[in-house]
Amino acid sequence: MLTRSVARPFLVLLFVFATACAGFALANAGVLSGAGVQPLVPSGAPPLLGAINELGRKGWACAPERAAGAKSARAAELPDIP
Amino acid sequence: MRRLIAVCAAALLANSAPGLAQSYLTPAPAPRSTSSAALHAAAVQREIVERFHLGLSALQAHDEGAAAAEFSRILELHPGEPQGSTAAYDLGVAQANAGALDDAARSFELAIERDPGFLAAMANLIAVDLGRHELAQARAVADRFVAAAPDSARALYSRGLAALQMGDLGTARGDFSKLLSNDPQYAVAHYDLGVTEERENHFNAAMREFTTALGLAPSYARARFAVGTLLLREGNRDGARIAFARAAQDAGDDPSLRGLALEMRDAISH
């Protein structure tokens, strides 16, 4: 009888502790898996190149065509740091 | 002495004249025929040139509808090259600026059909296709673009993005790496190469790219956020919390990234 009266509060305390531990673990798992759930997003599409006049794309004065073929990111008018 | 200065100035002007002359459009030649067909052709050509001017002015004024009307009318006049492909290209720019991405894609396709080496049209078609999530189409055009201009930063960046979004990580890595070998200071390509490595679970390589990007651009919020996710994966909660806090601080123009970074920071704190 005495054993049962001591054991019951002990079991209740043990249950509460276990529940708290489980909750903590789940919360942390949520944070950790958050990195996986939120995949890293690639950069956005490059902005459009501008319009061209009636002389067409060939020749030194056509900035969009030169940008399209440029080797460096800046000359190519690629996106800068957002 | 004055005469000497005048002679020098005249010589200088004479030498620079061809360069200055290139700044101006060649005036349309006066008609030298009485043939009605030739006069009609000359009139059509004058209309085409005038409509180009009107369309470009409308684009500058952000009046996309008026610009599209001018370039459409030019196409109806059946111009030769390069004016046909150029009108189709400009129509695509106007349509894309107005948000009509499907129409813009068709116009850029027409420009490339008329002039298969038109790099700017390829670049814009890929940008539009990425915008409307037509990844396979973007990739096909990007392959042509890279074949036509293997060192073009835009070609490599665009194909890298399309490949990354389609899960072709080998091509994405190759394109971003080549872009970086030509332009190692381009932080955005380091970031995208980092994302590519992260998707292949090459976390050390990913961290190296993200930290390189941050070395080039310390306020690069997206790269800072990526570092936070990798630190969190390693179990470095304090480091991750600091990275997310800094990402939130730097993501001023990107409210969704800012919200996400704050959410991650707070989730670690509590």
Coordinates of C-alpha atoms in Angstrom, one line a residue:
Chain A
M1 CA 0.0 0.0 0.0
L2 CA 2.8 2.3 1.0
T3 CA 4.8 1.4 -2.1
R4 CA 1.8 2.1 -4.4
S5 CA 1.3 5.6 -2.8
V6 CA 4.9 6.5 -3.3
A7 CA 5.1 5.0 -6.8
R8 CA 2.1 6.9 -8.2
P9 CA 3.5 10.5 -7.7
F10 CA 6.9 9.2 -8.9
L11 CA 5.4 7.8 -12.1
V12 CA 3.4 11.0 -12.7
L13 CA 6.6 13.1 -12.3
L14 CA 8.5 10.7 -14.6
F15 CA 5.7 11.0 -17.2
V16 CA 5.8 14.8 -17.0
F17 CA 9.6 14.8 -17.4
A18 CA 9.5 12.4 -20.3
T19 CA 6.9 14.6 -22.0
A20 CA 8.9 17.7 -21.5
C21 CA 12.0 16.0 -22.9
A22 CA 10.1 14.8 -25.9
G23 CA 8.7 18.3 -26.6
F24 CA 12.2 19.8 -26.4
A25 CA 13.6 17.2 -28.7
L26 CA 10.8 17.7 -31.2
A27 CA 11.2 21.5 -31.1
N28 CA 14.9 21.2 -31.8
A29 CA 14.3 18.7 -34.5
G30 CA 11.9 21.2 -36.1
V31 CA 14.6 23.8 -36.1
L32 CA 17.2 21.5 -37.5
S33 CA 14.9 20.1 -40.2
G34 CA 13.9 23.7 -41.0
A35 CA 17.2 24.0 -42.9
G36 CA 16.2 21.1 -45.0
V37 CA 12.6 22.1 -45.4
Q38 CA 13.6 25.5 -46.6
P39 CA 15.9 24.7 -49.5
L40 CA 18.4 27.3 -50.5
V41 CA 17.0 29.3 -53.4
P42 CA 19.1 30.1 -56.5
S43 CA 19.5 33.7 -57.7
G44 CA 16.9 35.2 -59.9
A45 CA 16.8 35.4 -63.7
P46 CA 18.9 38.1 -65.2
P47 CA 17.2 41.3 -66.1
L48 CA 16.2 41.9 -69.8
L49 CA 18.6 43.5 -72.1
G50 CA 17.4 46.8 -73.6
A51 CA 15.8 47.6 -77.0
I52 CA 17.8 48.0 -80.2
N53 CA 17.4 50.7 -82.9
E54 CA 16.7 50.1 -86.6
L55 CA 20.4 49.6 -87.4
G56 CA 20.2 46.2 -85.8
R57 CA 22.4 44.2 -83.6
K58 CA 25.6 44.2 -85.6
G59 CA 28.2 46.9 -85.1
W60 CA 29.9 48.5 -82.2
A61 CA 27.0 50.6 -81.1
C62 CA 24.6 47.8 -80.1
A63 CA 24.9 47.7 -76.3
P64 CA 22.5 44.8 -75.7
E65 CA 24.3 42.5 -78.2
R66 CA 27.7 43.5 -76.7
A67 CA 26.3 42.8 -73.2
A68 CA 25.0 39.4 -74.4
G69 CA 28.4 38.3 -75.5
A70 CA 30.5 40.0 -72.7
K71 CA 32.8 37.9 -70.6
S72 CA 32.5 39.8 -67.3
A73 CA 29.4 39.9 -65.2
R74 CA 29.3 43.7 -65.1
A75 CA 29.6 44.1 -68.8
A76 CA 26.9 41.5 -69.3
E77 CA 24.6 43.5 -67.0
L78 CA 24.0 40.5 -64.8
P79 CA 22.3 41.0 -61.5
D80 CA 24.2 42.6 -58.7
I81 CA 23.9 41.6 -55.0
P82 CA 20.2 41.9 -54.1
Chain B
M1 CA 52.0 80.5 -82.8
R2 CA 48.3 81.1 -83.2
R3 CA 48.5 79.7 -86.7
L4 CA 50.3 76.6 -85.3
I5 CA 47.6 76.0 -82.7
A6 CA 44.9 76.4 -85.4
V7 CA 46.6 73.9 -87.6
C8 CA 46.9 71.4 -84.8
A9 CA 43.3 71.8 -83.8
A10 CA 42.2 71.3 -87.4
A11 CA 44.3 68.2 -87.7
L12 CA 42.9 66.8 -84.5
L13 CA 39.3 67.5 -85.6
A14 CA 40.0 65.9 -89.0
N15 CA 41.3 62.8 -87.3
S16 CA 38.4 62.5 -84.9
A17 CA 35.8 63.2 -87.5
P18 CA 35.1 59.6 -88.5
G19 CA 34.6 58.7 -84.9
L20 CA 32.2 61.5 -84.3
A21 CA 30.4 60.7 -87.5
Q22 CA 29.6 57.2 -86.1
S23 CA 27.5 58.9 -83.4
Y24 CA 24.9 59.9 -86.0
L25 CA 22.5 57.9 -88.1
T26 CA 23.1 57.8 -91.8
P27 CA 20.5 60.1 -93.4
A28 CA 18.1 58.4 -95.8
P29 CA 19.2 58.9 -99.4
A30 CA 17.0 61.1 -101.5
P31 CA 14.9 59.1 -104.0
R32 CA 16.6 58.9 -107.4
S33 CA 13.8 57.1 -109.2
T34 CA 10.4 57.9 -110.6
S35 CA 9.4 54.2 -110.5
S36 CA 6.3 53.8 -108.4
A37 CA 7.6 50.6 -106.9
A38 CA 10.9 52.2 -105.9
L39 CA 9.1 55.2 -104.4
H40 CA 6.7 52.9 -102.5
A41 CA 9.6 50.9 -101.1
A42 CA 11.4 54.1 -100.1
A43 CA 8.2 55.3 -98.4
V44 CA 7.8 52.0 -96.5
Q45 CA 11.4 52.2 -95.4
R46 CA 10.9 55.7 -94.1
E47 CA 7.8 54.5 -92.2
I48 CA 9.8 51.6 -90.7
V49 CA 12.5 53.9 -89.5
E50 CA 10.0 56.5 -88.1
R51 CA 8.1 53.7 -86.3
F52 CA 11.4 52.4 -84.7
H53 CA 12.0 55.9 -83.4
L54 CA 8.4 56.2 -82.0
G55 CA 8.6 52.7 -80.5
L56 CA 11.9 53.3 -78.8
S57 CA 10.7 56.7 -77.4
A58 CA 7.6 55.0 -76.1
L59 CA 9.7 52.3 -74.4
Q60 CA 11.8 55.1 -72.8
A61 CA 8.6 56.6 -71.5
H62 CA 7.4 53.3 -70.2
D63 CA 4.4 53.3 -72.5
E64 CA 4.7 49.6 -73.4
G65 CA 1.4 49.4 -75.2
A66 CA 2.3 52.2 -77.6
A67 CA 5.8 50.7 -78.2
A68 CA 4.3 47.3 -78.9
A69 CA 1.9 48.8 -81.4
E70 CA 4.8 50.5 -83.3
F71 CA 6.9 47.3 -83.5
S72 CA 3.9 45.2 -84.5
R73 CA 3.2 47.6 -87.3
I74 CA 6.8 47.3 -88.5
L75 CA 6.5 43.6 -88.7
E76 CA 3.3 43.9 -90.7
L77 CA 5.4 45.9 -93.2
H78 CA 7.6 42.9 -93.8
P79 CA 11.0 44.5 -93.3
G80 CA 14.2 42.9 -94.4
E81 CA 17.1 42.1 -92.1
P82 CA 18.3 43.3 -89.7
Q83 CA 15.1 45.3 -89.2
G84 CA 12.8 42.3 -89.1
S85 CA 14.6 40.5 -86.3
T86 CA 15.2 43.8 -84.5
A87 CA 11.5 44.7 -84.6
A88 CA 10.6 41.3 -83.2
Y89 CA 13.2 41.7 -80.5
D90 CA 12.0 45.2 -79.5
L91 CA 8.4 43.9 -79.5
G92 CA 9.5 41.1 -77.1
V93 CA 11.1 43.7 -74.8
A94 CA 7.9 45.8 -74.8
Q95 CA 5.7 42.7 -74.1
A96 CA 8.0 41.4 -71.4
N97 CA 8.1 44.8 -69.7
A98 CA 4.3 44.7 -69.8
G99 CA 4.2 41.3 -68.2
A100 CA 3.0 39.5 -71.3
L101 CA 5.6 36.8 -71.0
D102 CA 4.1 34.2 -73.4
D103 CA 3.8 36.9 -76.1
A104 CA 7.3 38.1 -75.4
A105 CA 8.7 34.5 -75.7
R106 CA 7.0 34.2 -79.2
S107 CA 8.5 37.5 -80.3
F108 CA 12.0 36.6 -79.2
E109 CA 11.6 33.2 -80.9
L110 CA 10.7 35.1 -84.1
A111 CA 13.7 37.3 -83.8
I112 CA 16.0 34.2 -83.4
E113 CA 14.2 32.5 -86.3
R114 CA 15.0 35.5 -88.6
D115 CA 18.5 35.9 -87.2
P116 CA 19.9 32.7 -85.7
G117 CA 23.0 34.4 -84.3
F118 CA 21.0 37.0 -82.3
L119 CA 22.6 36.7 -78.9
A120 CA 20.6 39.4 -77.1
A121 CA 17.4 37.7 -78.3
M122 CA 18.6 34.4 -76.9
A123 CA 19.5 36.1 -73.6
N124 CA 16.1 37.7 -73.3
L125 CA 14.2 34.6 -74.3
I126 CA 15.9 32.6 -71.5
A127 CA 15.1 35.3 -69.0
V128 CA 11.5 35.2 -70.0
D129 CA 11.3 31.4 -70.0
L130 CA 12.9 31.3 -66.5
G131 CA 10.3 33.9 -65.4
R132 CA 7.4 31.8 -66.7
H133 CA 9.0 28.6 -65.3
E134 CA 9.4 27.0 -68.8
L135 CA 12.7 25.4 -67.7
A136 CA 13.1 22.9 -70.5
Q137 CA 12.6 25.7 -73.1
A138 CA 15.0 27.9 -71.2
R139 CA 17.6 25.1 -71.1
A140 CA 17.2 24.4 -74.9
V141 CA 17.8 28.0 -75.8
A142 CA 20.6 28.3 -73.2
D143 CA 22.4 25.4 -74.9
R144 CA 22.3 27.2 -78.2
F145 CA 23.5 30.4 -76.5
V146 CA 26.5 28.7 -74.9
A147 CA 27.3 27.0 -78.2
A148 CA 27.2 30.4 -80.0
A149 CA 29.1 32.3 -77.3
P150 CA 31.0 29.9 -75.0
D151 CA 32.6 32.6 -72.9
S152 CA 29.5 34.8 -72.5
A153 CA 28.8 35.5 -68.9
R154 CA 25.1 35.7 -69.6
A155 CA 25.1 32.4 -71.4
L156 CA 26.9 30.6 -68.6
Y157 CA 24.9 32.2 -65.9
S158 CA 21.5 31.6 -67.6
R159 CA 22.3 28.0 -68.4
G160 CA 23.6 27.4 -65.0
L161 CA 20.4 28.7 -63.4
A162 CA 18.2 26.6 -65.7
A163 CA 20.3 23.5 -65.1
L164 CA 20.3 24.1 -61.3
Q165 CA 16.5 24.5 -61.3
M166 CA 16.1 21.3 -63.3
G167 CA 18.5 19.3 -61.1
D168 CA 21.3 19.0 -63.7
L169 CA 23.9 19.8 -61.1
G170 CA 26.9 18.8 -63.2
T171 CA 26.1 21.3 -65.9
A172 CA 25.2 24.0 -63.3
R173 CA 28.6 23.4 -61.5
G174 CA 30.5 23.5 -64.8
D175 CA 28.8 26.7 -66.0
F176 CA 29.1 28.6 -62.7
S177 CA 32.8 27.5 -62.4
K178 CA 33.6 28.7 -65.9
L179 CA 31.9 32.0 -65.3
L180 CA 33.9 32.4 -62.1
S181 CA 37.2 31.5 -63.9
N182 CA 36.5 34.4 -66.3
D183 CA 35.2 36.7 -63.5
P184 CA 36.2 35.5 -60.0
Q185 CA 34.8 38.7 -58.4
Y186 CA 31.2 37.9 -59.2
A187 CA 29.7 37.1 -55.8
V188 CA 26.3 36.0 -57.2
A189 CA 28.0 33.1 -59.1
H190 CA 29.8 32.0 -56.0
Y191 CA 26.5 31.9 -54.2
D192 CA 24.8 29.8 -57.0
L193 CA 27.8 27.5 -57.1
G194 CA 27.4 27.1 -53.4
V195 CA 23.7 26.2 -53.8
T196 CA 24.7 23.6 -56.4
E197 CA 27.3 22.1 -54.0
E198 CA 24.8 22.1 -51.2
R199 CA 22.2 20.2 -53.3
E200 CA 24.8 17.5 -53.8
N201 CA 25.6 17.4 -50.1
H202 CA 29.1 18.8 -50.7
F203 CA 28.7 21.0 -47.6
N204 CA 32.4 22.0 -47.2
A205 CA 32.5 23.1 -50.8
A206 CA 29.2 24.9 -50.4
M207 CA 30.5 26.7 -47.3
R208 CA 33.6 27.8 -49.1
E209 CA 31.6 29.3 -51.9
F210 CA 29.2 31.1 -49.6
T211 CA 32.0 32.6 -47.5
T212 CA 33.8 33.7 -50.7
A213 CA 30.6 35.4 -51.8
L214 CA 30.5 37.1 -48.4
G215 CA 34.1 38.1 -48.6
L216 CA 33.3 39.9 -51.9
A217 CA 30.0 41.3 -50.6
P218 CA 29.7 41.3 -46.8
S219 CA 26.0 42.5 -46.9
Y220 CA 24.9 39.6 -49.2
A221 CA 21.9 38.5 -47.1
R222 CA 21.1 35.4 -49.1
A223 CA 24.7 34.1 -48.8
R224 CA 24.6 34.9 -45.0
F225 CA 21.4 32.9 -44.7
A226 CA 22.9 30.0 -46.5
V227 CA 25.9 30.0 -44.1
G228 CA 23.4 30.0 -41.2
T229 CA 21.7 26.8 -42.6
L230 CA 25.0 25.1 -43.0
L231 CA 26.1 26.0 -39.5
L232 CA 22.8 24.7 -38.2
R233 CA 23.3 21.5 -40.0
E234 CA 26.8 21.2 -38.4
G235 CA 25.1 21.7 -35.0
N236 CA 26.7 25.2 -34.5
R237 CA 23.6 26.8 -33.1
D238 CA 25.2 29.9 -31.8
G239 CA 27.0 30.6 -35.1
A240 CA 23.7 29.9 -37.0
R241 CA 21.8 32.2 -34.8
I242 CA 24.3 35.0 -35.4
A243 CA 24.2 34.4 -39.2
F244 CA 20.4 34.4 -39.3
A245 CA 20.3 37.7 -37.3
R246 CA 22.8 39.3 -39.6
A247 CA 20.9 38.0 -42.7
A248 CA 17.7 39.5 -41.4
Q249 CA 19.5 42.8 -40.8
D250 CA 21.0 42.8 -44.3
A251 CA 17.8 41.7 -46.1
G252 CA 16.2 45.1 -46.2
D253 CA 14.8 44.9 -49.7
D254 CA 13.7 41.3 -49.4
P255 CA 10.9 41.0 -46.8
S256 CA 10.4 37.2 -47.4
L257 CA 14.1 36.5 -46.7
R258 CA 14.1 38.8 -43.7
G259 CA 11.0 37.1 -42.3
L260 CA 12.5 33.7 -42.8
A261 CA 15.8 34.7 -41.2
L262 CA 14.0 36.1 -38.2
E263 CA 11.9 32.9 -37.9
M264 CA 15.1 30.8 -38.0
R265 CA 16.9 33.0 -35.5
D266 CA 14.0 32.9 -33.1
A267 CA 13.5 29.2 -33.5
I268 CA 17.0 28.6 -32.4
S269 CA 16.8 31.0 -29.4
H270 CA 13.8 29.3 -27.8

